Tab-separated table of C-alpha atoms and ligand atoms in Angstrom:
chain	number	residue	atom	x	y	z
A	1	LEU	CA	180.293	-168.148	127.125
A	2	ASP	CA	180.601	-166.376	123.817
A	3	LEU	CA	181.693	-163.001	125.072
A	4	SER	CA	181.759	-161.576	121.584
A	5	GLN	CA	177.943	-161.528	121.478
A	6	LYS	CA	177.724	-158.363	123.528
A	7	ALA	CA	181.077	-156.726	123.004
A	8	ALA	CA	179.713	-153.404	121.841
A	9	LEU	CA	181.921	-151.372	124.166
A	10	ARG	CA	185.005	-153.356	123.217
A	11	GLU	CA	184.303	-152.690	119.533
A	12	ALA	CA	183.706	-148.995	120.150
A	13	ARG	CA	186.949	-148.805	122.110
A	14	SER	CA	188.785	-150.614	119.297
A	15	ILE	CA	187.633	-148.125	116.667
A	16	PHE	CA	188.481	-145.171	118.902
A	17	ALA	CA	191.877	-146.678	119.770
A	18	TRP	CA	192.796	-147.185	116.104
A	19	VAL	CA	191.968	-143.550	115.409
A	20	LEU	CA	194.217	-142.545	118.326
A	21	LEU	CA	197.032	-144.794	117.121
A	22	VAL	CA	196.915	-143.233	113.661
A	23	VAL	CA	196.951	-139.739	115.230
A	24	MET	CA	199.829	-140.713	117.526
A	25	PHE	CA	202.013	-142.064	114.721
A	26	VAL	CA	201.138	-139.386	112.160
A	27	GLY	CA	201.237	-136.563	114.751
A	28	PRO	CA	204.976	-135.772	114.632
A	29	PHE	CA	204.787	-135.203	110.867
A	30	ILE	CA	201.802	-132.820	110.981
A	31	ARG	CA	202.806	-129.160	110.629
A	32	ILE	CA	200.749	-126.021	111.090
A	33	ASN	CA	202.328	-122.894	109.598
A	34	GLY	CA	205.549	-124.902	109.382
A	35	ASN	CA	205.529	-125.673	113.126
A	36	PRO	CA	204.956	-129.109	114.695
A	37	LEU	CA	201.433	-129.956	115.834
A	38	LEU	CA	202.780	-130.886	119.273
A	39	MET	CA	206.327	-130.634	120.550
A	40	PHE	CA	207.650	-130.618	124.111
A	41	ASN	CA	211.340	-129.903	123.762
A	42	ILE	CA	212.137	-129.670	127.462
A	43	PRO	CA	215.972	-129.508	127.072
A	44	ALA	CA	215.678	-126.545	124.654
A	45	ARG	CA	212.636	-125.155	126.519
A	46	LYS	CA	210.718	-124.858	123.223
A	47	PHE	CA	207.140	-126.061	122.982
A	48	ALA	CA	204.541	-126.301	120.231
A	49	ILE	CA	200.852	-126.694	120.943
A	50	PHE	CA	198.641	-127.013	117.854
A	51	GLY	CA	201.334	-125.356	115.769
A	52	GLN	CA	201.812	-122.370	118.070
A	53	MET	CA	205.448	-122.113	119.219
A	54	PHE	CA	206.256	-121.224	122.814
A	55	TRP	CA	209.746	-120.096	123.857
A	56	PRO	CA	211.116	-119.624	127.386
A	57	GLN	CA	209.918	-116.007	127.035
A	58	ASP	CA	206.324	-117.350	126.788
A	59	LEU	CA	206.529	-119.279	130.031
A	60	ASN	CA	203.508	-117.390	131.419
A	61	ILE	CA	201.290	-118.601	128.545
A	62	PHE	CA	202.617	-122.119	128.786
A	63	ALA	CA	202.049	-122.139	132.572
A	64	VAL	CA	198.417	-120.984	132.111
A	65	ILE	CA	197.863	-123.710	129.491
A	66	MET	CA	199.282	-126.324	131.863
A	67	VAL	CA	197.060	-125.137	134.760
A	68	ILE	CA	194.017	-125.195	132.431
A	69	ALA	CA	194.945	-128.711	131.294
A	70	PHE	CA	195.285	-129.838	134.913
A	71	ILE	CA	191.894	-128.383	135.914
A	72	MET	CA	190.250	-129.848	132.802
A	73	ILE	CA	191.650	-133.263	133.723
A	74	THR	CA	190.324	-132.809	137.276
A	75	LEU	CA	186.900	-131.717	135.984
A	76	PHE	CA	186.820	-134.517	133.424
A	77	THR	CA	187.745	-137.059	136.102
A	78	ALA	CA	185.175	-135.702	138.559
A	79	VAL	CA	182.445	-136.175	135.912
A	80	PHE	CA	183.624	-139.187	133.932
A	81	GLY	CA	185.876	-141.017	136.410
A	82	ARG	CA	188.645	-142.984	134.730
A	83	LEU	CA	187.160	-142.782	131.248
A	84	TRP	CA	190.527	-141.511	129.974
A	85	CYS	CA	192.323	-144.589	131.335
A	86	GLY	CA	190.079	-147.023	129.526
A	87	TRP	CA	189.613	-145.172	126.259
A	88	ALA	CA	192.465	-142.810	125.502
A	89	CYS	CA	195.522	-143.477	127.674
A	90	PRO	CA	198.423	-144.311	125.306
A	91	GLN	CA	199.545	-147.153	127.587
A	92	THR	CA	196.073	-148.782	127.480
A	93	VAL	CA	195.661	-148.188	123.753
A	94	LEU	CA	199.065	-149.690	122.918
A	95	MET	CA	198.630	-152.556	125.385
A	96	GLU	CA	195.147	-153.528	124.261
A	97	MET	CA	195.300	-152.821	120.565
A	98	VAL	CA	198.885	-153.684	119.729
A	99	PHE	CA	200.736	-155.794	122.298
A	100	ARG	CA	197.840	-157.991	123.499
A	101	LYS	CA	196.678	-158.585	119.925
A	102	ILE	CA	200.184	-159.762	118.974
A	103	GLU	CA	200.244	-161.966	122.062
A	104	TYR	CA	196.896	-163.545	121.093
A	105	TRP	CA	198.156	-164.057	117.552
A	106	ILE	CA	201.334	-165.856	118.731
A	107	GLU	CA	200.223	-167.611	121.930
A	108	GLY	CA	196.474	-167.972	121.409
A	109	ASP	CA	193.614	-166.897	123.720
A	110	GLY	CA	193.668	-166.809	127.530
A	111	PRO	CA	193.407	-170.572	128.228
A	112	LYS	CA	196.057	-171.327	125.568
A	113	GLN	CA	198.374	-168.695	127.069
A	114	ARG	CA	197.950	-170.191	130.540
A	115	ALA	CA	198.625	-173.673	129.132
A	116	LEU	CA	201.785	-172.379	127.445
A	117	ALA	CA	202.933	-170.775	130.716
A	118	ARG	CA	202.483	-174.106	132.559
A	119	MET	CA	204.211	-176.095	129.796
A	120	PRO	CA	207.862	-177.114	130.431
A	121	TRP	CA	210.407	-175.311	128.254
A	122	ASN	CA	210.360	-177.115	124.910
A	123	ALA	CA	210.951	-176.066	121.290
A	124	GLU	CA	207.412	-174.719	120.842
A	125	LYS	CA	207.485	-172.628	124.015
A	126	ILE	CA	210.971	-171.259	123.247
A	127	ARG	CA	209.931	-170.384	119.687
A	128	LYS	CA	206.694	-168.630	120.702
A	129	LYS	CA	208.240	-166.702	123.598
A	130	THR	CA	211.260	-165.652	121.502
A	131	VAL	CA	209.127	-164.439	118.609
A	132	LYS	CA	206.778	-162.559	120.953
A	133	LEU	CA	209.502	-160.881	123.004
A	134	THR	CA	211.520	-159.948	119.901
A	135	ILE	CA	208.480	-158.249	118.372
A	136	PHE	CA	207.709	-156.561	121.721
A	137	PHE	CA	211.284	-155.239	121.933
A	138	ALA	CA	211.210	-153.947	118.355
A	139	LEU	CA	207.873	-152.224	118.994
A	140	SER	CA	209.186	-150.691	122.236
A	141	PHE	CA	212.123	-149.266	120.262
A	142	ILE	CA	209.768	-147.810	117.645
A	143	ILE	CA	207.522	-146.282	120.356
A	144	SER	CA	210.548	-144.732	122.122
A	145	ASN	CA	211.619	-143.153	118.841
A	146	TRP	CA	208.132	-141.844	118.141
A	147	LEU	CA	207.939	-140.255	121.585
A	148	LEU	CA	211.361	-138.730	120.963
A	149	MET	CA	209.901	-137.062	117.867
A	150	TYR	CA	207.370	-135.338	120.127
A	151	VAL	CA	210.328	-133.975	122.110
A	152	ILE	CA	212.853	-132.918	119.481
A	153	GLY	CA	210.614	-132.712	116.391
A	154	SER	CA	210.523	-135.077	113.402
A	155	ASP	CA	213.040	-133.032	111.341
A	156	THR	CA	215.729	-133.228	114.018
A	157	TRP	CA	214.933	-136.915	114.604
A	158	ILE	CA	215.334	-137.719	110.882
A	159	ARG	CA	218.619	-135.779	110.815
A	160	ILE	CA	219.929	-137.770	113.805
A	161	VAL	CA	218.875	-141.255	112.625
A	162	THR	CA	220.338	-140.689	109.170
A	163	ASP	CA	223.661	-139.586	110.691
A	164	ASN	CA	226.477	-141.812	111.959
A	165	PRO	CA	225.238	-143.370	115.282
A	166	LEU	CA	228.730	-142.852	116.758
A	167	ASN	CA	227.996	-139.107	116.710
A	168	HIS	CA	224.959	-139.644	118.930
A	169	LEU	CA	226.067	-142.225	121.484
A	170	LYS	CA	224.438	-140.408	124.428
A	171	GLY	CA	221.105	-140.184	122.623
A	172	LEU	CA	221.322	-143.809	121.529
A	173	THR	CA	221.963	-144.918	125.128
A	174	ALA	CA	218.929	-142.917	126.300
A	175	MET	CA	216.832	-144.532	123.568
A	176	ILE	CA	217.876	-148.022	124.641
A	177	ILE	CA	217.048	-147.222	128.284
A	178	PHE	CA	213.574	-145.977	127.284
A	179	THR	CA	213.116	-149.033	125.049
A	180	LEU	CA	213.913	-151.320	128.002
A	181	ILE	CA	211.442	-149.425	130.221
A	182	PHE	CA	208.653	-149.735	127.629
A	183	PHE	CA	209.559	-153.357	127.007
A	184	ALA	CA	209.332	-154.115	130.757
A	185	ILE	CA	205.941	-152.367	130.985
A	186	PHE	CA	204.351	-153.997	127.934
A	187	ALA	CA	205.881	-157.450	128.370
A	188	ARG	CA	205.753	-157.788	132.147
A	189	PHE	CA	204.196	-155.074	134.323
A	190	ARG	CA	201.246	-154.072	132.115
A	191	GLU	CA	198.324	-152.741	134.213
A	192	GLN	CA	200.553	-152.707	137.306
A	193	ALA	CA	202.069	-149.564	135.760
A	194	CYS	CA	198.594	-147.965	136.014
A	195	THR	CA	198.200	-148.778	139.682
A	196	PHE	CA	201.753	-148.326	140.969
A	197	ILE	CA	203.486	-145.851	138.627
A	198	CYS	CA	200.912	-143.651	136.875
A	199	PRO	CA	200.498	-140.397	138.886
A	200	TYR	CA	197.041	-139.822	137.381
A	201	GLY	CA	195.967	-143.244	138.628
A	202	ARG	CA	197.179	-142.424	142.126
A	203	PHE	CA	195.228	-139.135	142.257
A	204	GLN	CA	191.987	-140.810	141.244
A	205	SER	CA	190.706	-141.277	144.763
A	206	VAL	CA	191.000	-137.505	145.393
A	207	MET	CA	189.240	-136.489	142.200
A	208	ILE	CA	186.436	-139.036	142.073
A	209	ASP	CA	183.365	-138.730	144.286
A	210	GLU	CA	180.005	-140.467	144.456
A	211	ASN	CA	178.687	-138.469	141.491
A	212	SER	CA	181.515	-139.467	139.133
A	213	LEU	CA	180.781	-141.846	136.304
A	214	VAL	CA	182.589	-145.119	136.899
A	215	VAL	CA	182.364	-148.720	135.803
A	216	ALA	CA	180.059	-150.001	138.529
A	217	TYR	CA	178.144	-153.073	139.525
A	218	ASP	CA	174.438	-152.414	140.200
A	219	HIS	CA	174.331	-154.064	143.612
A	220	VAL	CA	170.660	-153.084	144.088
A	221	ARG	CA	169.743	-155.196	141.103
A	222	GLY	CA	172.440	-157.850	141.437
A	223	GLU	CA	172.328	-158.817	145.114
A	224	ASN	CA	171.931	-161.251	146.642
A	225	ARG	CA	174.116	-163.020	144.173
A	226	GLY	CA	173.815	-166.764	143.753
A	227	LYS	CA	174.471	-169.452	141.178
A	228	LYS	CA	171.679	-170.200	138.782
A	229	ALA	CA	170.286	-173.631	139.580
A	230	HIS	CA	170.027	-175.873	136.528
A	231	GLY	CA	166.635	-175.536	134.869
A	232	SER	CA	165.407	-172.843	137.275
A	233	GLN	CA	163.771	-169.671	135.961
A	234	MET	CA	165.318	-166.281	136.626
A	235	SER	CA	161.893	-164.959	137.624
A	236	GLU	CA	161.871	-167.400	140.547
A	237	ARG	CA	165.051	-165.948	142.040
A	238	ARG	CA	163.390	-162.857	143.473
A	239	THR	CA	160.998	-164.991	145.473
A	240	VAL	CA	163.922	-166.615	147.270
A	241	GLY	CA	165.751	-163.335	147.841
A	242	LEU	CA	168.251	-163.595	144.979
A	243	GLY	CA	169.198	-160.817	142.537
A	244	ASP	CA	170.311	-160.924	138.884
A	245	CYS	CA	173.978	-161.736	139.547
A	246	VAL	CA	174.399	-165.455	138.944
A	247	ASP	CA	177.892	-165.386	140.420
A	248	CYS	CA	179.396	-166.765	137.218
A	249	ASN	CA	182.650	-164.808	137.725
A	250	ALA	CA	182.823	-163.854	134.031
A	251	CYS	CA	183.416	-160.216	135.022
A	252	VAL	CA	186.335	-161.238	137.224
A	253	ALA	CA	187.837	-163.621	134.666
A	254	VAL	CA	188.160	-160.911	131.990
A	255	CYS	CA	189.503	-158.174	134.274
A	256	PRO	CA	193.111	-157.364	133.284
A	257	THR	CA	193.887	-156.090	136.787
A	258	GLY	CA	192.281	-159.111	138.439
A	259	ILE	CA	189.688	-157.295	140.544
A	260	ASP	CA	186.062	-158.089	141.277
A	261	ILE	CA	183.984	-155.070	140.278
A	262	ARG	CA	181.211	-156.301	142.566
A	263	ASN	CA	183.328	-155.244	145.553
A	264	GLY	CA	182.847	-151.559	144.638
A	265	ILE	CA	185.167	-148.946	143.097
A	266	GLN	CA	188.787	-149.943	143.374
A	267	MET	CA	191.901	-147.992	142.509
A	268	GLU	CA	193.098	-150.841	140.286
A	269	CYS	CA	190.139	-150.453	137.909
A	270	VAL	CA	191.379	-148.942	134.639
A	271	ASN	CA	187.856	-148.614	133.178
A	272	CYS	CA	188.638	-150.968	130.327
A	273	THR	CA	184.915	-152.035	130.170
A	274	HIS	CA	185.752	-155.730	129.708
A	275	CYS	CA	183.578	-156.630	132.691
A	276	ILE	CA	180.647	-154.671	131.226
A	277	ASP	CA	180.846	-156.614	127.977
A	278	ALA	CA	181.318	-159.908	129.814
A	279	CYS	CA	178.342	-159.365	132.103
A	280	ASN	CA	176.158	-158.124	129.247
A	281	ALA	CA	176.889	-161.371	127.424
A	282	VAL	CA	175.748	-163.318	130.511
A	283	MET	CA	172.614	-161.211	130.846
A	284	ASP	CA	171.907	-161.770	127.166
A	285	LYS	CA	172.104	-165.540	127.626
A	286	LEU	CA	169.717	-165.314	130.563
A	287	SER	CA	167.341	-163.047	128.608
A	288	LEU	CA	167.770	-160.289	131.221
A	289	PRO	CA	168.331	-156.600	130.508
A	290	SER	CA	171.970	-155.660	130.053
A	291	GLY	CA	173.695	-153.169	132.361
A	292	LEU	CA	174.109	-155.117	135.605
A	293	VAL	CA	177.676	-153.829	135.301
A	294	ARG	CA	177.665	-150.478	133.523
A	295	TYR	CA	178.862	-146.885	133.448
A	296	ALA	CA	177.040	-145.145	136.316
A	297	SER	CA	177.741	-142.970	139.334
A	298	LEU	CA	177.317	-144.501	142.771
A	299	ASN	CA	174.621	-141.955	143.586
A	300	ALA	CA	172.810	-142.800	140.347
A	301	LEU	CA	172.822	-146.488	141.338
A	302	LYS	CA	171.618	-145.757	144.878
A	303	GLU	CA	169.042	-143.103	144.103
A	304	LYS	CA	168.202	-144.139	140.555
A	305	ARG	CA	168.815	-140.685	139.139
A	306	SER	CA	171.075	-139.445	136.444
A	307	PHE	CA	173.928	-136.906	136.406
A	308	ARG	CA	173.953	-134.059	138.964
A	309	PHE	CA	175.782	-130.763	138.428
A	310	THR	CA	177.350	-130.331	141.864
A	311	SER	CA	178.778	-127.161	143.414
A	312	ARG	CA	182.251	-128.728	143.055
A	313	LEU	CA	181.787	-128.992	139.286
A	314	ALA	CA	180.459	-125.427	139.195
A	315	GLY	CA	183.643	-124.297	140.996
A	316	TYR	CA	185.891	-126.041	138.452
A	317	CYS	CA	183.904	-124.489	135.580
A	318	ALA	CA	184.208	-121.009	137.112
A	319	ILE	CA	187.991	-121.339	137.494
A	320	LEU	CA	188.264	-122.663	133.938
A	321	THR	CA	186.275	-119.704	132.596
A	322	ILE	CA	188.583	-117.224	134.361
A	323	LEU	CA	191.741	-118.989	133.194
A	324	GLY	CA	190.304	-119.325	129.666
A	325	GLY	CA	189.767	-115.539	129.588
A	326	LEU	CA	193.335	-114.975	130.803
A	327	LEU	CA	194.668	-117.313	128.103
A	328	VAL	CA	192.710	-115.518	125.366
A	329	TYR	CA	194.185	-112.204	126.578
A	330	LEU	CA	197.743	-113.599	126.684
A	331	LEU	CA	197.432	-115.169	123.236
A	332	GLY	CA	195.916	-111.955	121.867
A	333	THR	CA	198.917	-109.951	123.076
A	334	HIS	CA	201.444	-112.674	122.245
A	335	GLN	CA	204.333	-111.536	119.999
A	336	ASN	CA	205.983	-113.745	117.397
A	337	VAL	CA	208.858	-111.295	117.080
A	338	GLU	CA	210.345	-109.747	120.224
A	339	VAL	CA	213.125	-107.271	120.838
A	340	SER	CA	214.826	-106.676	124.182
A	341	MET	CA	217.427	-103.961	124.840
A	342	LEU	CA	219.836	-103.689	127.752
A	343	ARG	CA	222.493	-101.080	128.276
A	344	ALA	CA	225.928	-102.674	127.762
A	345	GLN	CA	227.147	-103.904	131.120
A	346	GLY	CA	229.286	-101.426	133.056
A	347	SER	CA	229.131	-98.760	130.335
A	348	ILE	CA	228.227	-95.113	130.903
A	349	TYR	CA	227.575	-92.375	128.324
A	350	GLN	CA	230.033	-91.550	125.557
A	351	GLN	CA	230.747	-88.078	124.189
A	352	GLN	CA	230.329	-88.114	120.406
A	353	PRO	CA	232.219	-85.593	118.181
A	354	ASP	CA	228.988	-84.191	116.711
A	355	GLY	CA	227.664	-82.798	120.012
A	356	PHE	CA	225.707	-85.886	120.850
A	357	LEU	CA	225.931	-88.169	123.868
A	358	SER	CA	225.486	-91.883	123.320
A	359	ASN	CA	224.739	-95.032	125.292
A	360	LEU	CA	225.707	-98.478	124.060
A	361	PHE	CA	222.917	-101.091	124.153
A	362	THR	CA	222.934	-104.823	123.510
A	363	ILE	CA	219.930	-106.012	121.512
A	364	LYS	CA	218.281	-109.414	121.369
A	365	LEU	CA	215.935	-110.091	118.450
A	366	LEU	CA	213.859	-113.222	118.960
A	367	ASN	CA	212.076	-114.633	115.905
A	368	LYS	CA	209.531	-117.356	116.778
A	369	THR	CA	208.271	-117.690	113.193
A	370	ASN	CA	209.772	-119.931	110.518
A	371	ALA	CA	210.608	-117.122	108.077
A	372	PRO	CA	213.454	-114.595	108.488
A	373	VAL	CA	212.418	-111.199	109.864
A	374	GLU	CA	214.004	-107.776	109.758
A	375	VAL	CA	213.136	-105.005	112.181
A	376	ARG	CA	213.902	-101.290	112.514
A	377	LEU	CA	214.305	-99.393	115.767
A	378	VAL	CA	212.970	-95.844	115.950
A	379	LEU	CA	213.286	-93.359	118.796
A	380	GLU	CA	209.749	-91.986	118.768
A	381	GLU	CA	209.920	-89.140	121.260
A	382	GLN	CA	213.511	-87.932	121.532
A	383	SER	CA	215.307	-85.902	118.933
A	384	GLY	CA	218.032	-88.479	118.668
A	385	GLU	CA	218.835	-91.525	116.615
A	386	ILE	CA	219.710	-95.196	116.872
A	387	GLN	CA	222.802	-96.531	115.108
A	388	VAL	CA	222.853	-100.300	114.864
A	389	ILE	CA	226.458	-101.479	114.752
A	390	GLY	CA	227.286	-103.668	111.799
A	391	THR	CA	224.520	-105.261	109.774
A	392	GLN	CA	220.771	-104.827	109.838
A	393	LEU	CA	218.643	-106.348	112.574
A	394	VAL	CA	217.725	-109.624	110.900
A	395	ALA	CA	216.904	-112.966	112.551
A	396	GLU	CA	216.484	-116.248	110.691
A	397	GLY	CA	213.371	-118.341	111.399
A	398	GLN	CA	213.200	-119.841	114.925
A	399	SER	CA	216.330	-118.069	116.083
A	400	ILE	CA	217.748	-115.309	118.262
A	401	THR	CA	220.037	-112.633	116.835
A	402	LYS	CA	222.248	-110.556	119.110
A	403	ALA	CA	223.438	-107.112	118.084
A	404	ALA	CA	224.597	-103.815	119.555
A	405	ALA	CA	223.502	-100.240	118.903
A	406	PHE	CA	224.317	-96.699	119.989
A	407	VAL	CA	221.393	-94.576	121.109
A	408	LYS	CA	222.439	-90.972	120.497
A	409	LEU	CA	220.798	-87.903	122.031
A	410	PRO	CA	221.826	-84.226	121.584
A	411	ALA	CA	223.920	-83.233	124.626
A	412	ASP	CA	222.001	-79.973	125.112
A	413	ALA	CA	218.691	-81.830	125.299
A	414	ILE	CA	219.782	-83.924	128.244
A	415	ARG	CA	218.435	-82.722	131.574
A	416	GLY	CA	219.120	-84.933	134.572
A	417	GLY	CA	221.098	-88.134	134.833
A	418	LYS	CA	218.515	-90.644	133.625
A	419	ILE	CA	216.240	-90.142	130.670
A	420	PRO	CA	213.421	-92.598	129.950
A	421	LEU	CA	213.497	-93.956	126.385
A	422	HIS	CA	210.618	-95.321	124.308
A	423	ILE	CA	211.913	-97.210	121.303
A	424	SER	CA	209.448	-98.433	118.690
A	425	VAL	CA	210.132	-101.678	116.860
A	426	TYR	CA	208.892	-101.775	113.249
A	427	GLN	CA	208.551	-104.876	111.096
A	428	GLU	CA	208.177	-103.485	107.593
A	429	ASP	CA	205.812	-100.544	108.217
A	430	ARG	CA	204.005	-102.126	111.146
A	431	LYS	CA	204.834	-101.139	114.693
A	432	ILE	CA	205.010	-104.411	116.651
A	433	GLN	CA	206.440	-103.398	120.020
A	434	THR	CA	207.591	-100.540	122.211
A	435	VAL	CA	210.762	-101.152	124.235
A	436	LYS	CA	211.099	-99.084	127.404
A	437	THR	CA	214.592	-98.420	128.759
A	438	GLN	CA	216.752	-95.591	130.128
A	439	PHE	CA	219.488	-93.345	128.793
A	440	ILE	CA	222.277	-92.481	131.252
A	441	GLY	CA	223.596	-88.946	130.934
A	442	PRO	CA	226.134	-86.948	132.977
A	443	GLY	CA	225.406	-87.371	136.690
A	444	GLY	CA	223.393	-90.531	136.152
A	445	SER	CA	224.416	-93.645	138.008
A	446	LEU	CA	224.334	-97.179	136.568
B	501	SF4	S1	186.838	-153.898	136.920
B	501	SF4	FE1	188.463	-154.774	135.679
B	501	SF4	S2	187.441	-155.362	133.784
B	501	SF4	FE2	186.074	-153.980	134.819
B	501	SF4	S3	186.560	-151.991	133.947
B	501	SF4	FE3	187.739	-152.202	135.829
B	501	SF4	S4	189.702	-152.989	135.113
B	501	SF4	FE4	188.265	-153.336	133.445
B	502	SF4	S1	179.405	-161.325	135.059
B	502	SF4	FE1	177.571	-160.390	135.845
B	502	SF4	S2	176.372	-162.123	136.546
B	502	SF4	FE2	178.430	-162.884	136.305
B	502	SF4	S3	179.379	-162.616	138.317
B	502	SF4	FE3	179.808	-160.780	137.164
B	502	SF4	S4	178.180	-159.367	137.742
B	502	SF4	FE4	177.503	-161.414	138.308
């Protein structure tokens, strides 16, 4: 069989996968407003999503984004089944488009690879296996480093790799461990990682129902299956109770996880579409319509109807709408510069020589932007003043500055032990925040 005749899906997947590979490898170097496109710096608890930086202080926004992402994945899976696995999963894309292509180039196609595996160890086998595994190891090392860039950012990565490796022994050890894991997956375990390790793969059975789009065998049209007798016409098969499946096993032979799609949906199916292309090629040879194996929901196959918007999908959409609204609100009120003020631990009021009472505060100025910022603190309501100790309140880009300040109020204006304070934070002439705290006067407890 010339499976390339009807390999439309394989070609479409190839084009899409190459686009994804380019995005994956260029991604760490893309910057928006000076921030990484994507960065998940878990150790430093700093994240970037489409150039927007999130600090530990933005955990609420990040949590909402994660919940939205989870529900979108659930909704996507409920509608499109394992489409992600076959088309966009990095493991599938790298396996199919990079590692398997290299394997074909070195060891030849499937039959040649099987022949090589059966061959006793000789010079040719040692040479081919060594070359293949060396390239696989090198690629695994490159992939580990690229993923590291998505964690620590490309600038930090470049700084580390251009430094003396002895200064980064811990990091280097971690890199080698990750390289070995990737090497084991791409060289040995392959699709087994999808079925045994991938958490998304294991949740499939919960998320998919009979209305989800899956790679499916049209058993109504295909059964009863039976070999095509030499010289017989396909039109004669119906009269003897046979369907369009000629039981050629082409769909099974091309399946990377070794399953028979004709046995129904199976957890091992990674939606790679190889069986669709293989069966379409058979149907083409037999001058029958393609699509005996195709993307379809089980209900669509049974009842011959297309997509149905179920109440479950409506529920997911409703939750997504609510969370989307919440996210818009949080992003709308999100601050790139934040000031927090706490009264110095254990301190009470101080008597100043000019008839004022003062409280000592510690100040944290968080700057999430890339440029330095300077802020001013103004007591809006009270007839007092704020004296920042030392320099101005300035924070370099992507940093936190700590400072201290006296808040001074006239002693005769203080009634009661605790006085609420509203302190406005100005960046240039723009008020960006109001900090609420308390002033402790005589009689006030800590
Ligand atoms: S049954 Fe096998 S070949 Fe077909 S889509 Fe699933 S994993 Fe791929
Ligand atoms: S490739 Fe098509 S015709 Fe051949 S066994 Fe599979 S489903 Fe049947």
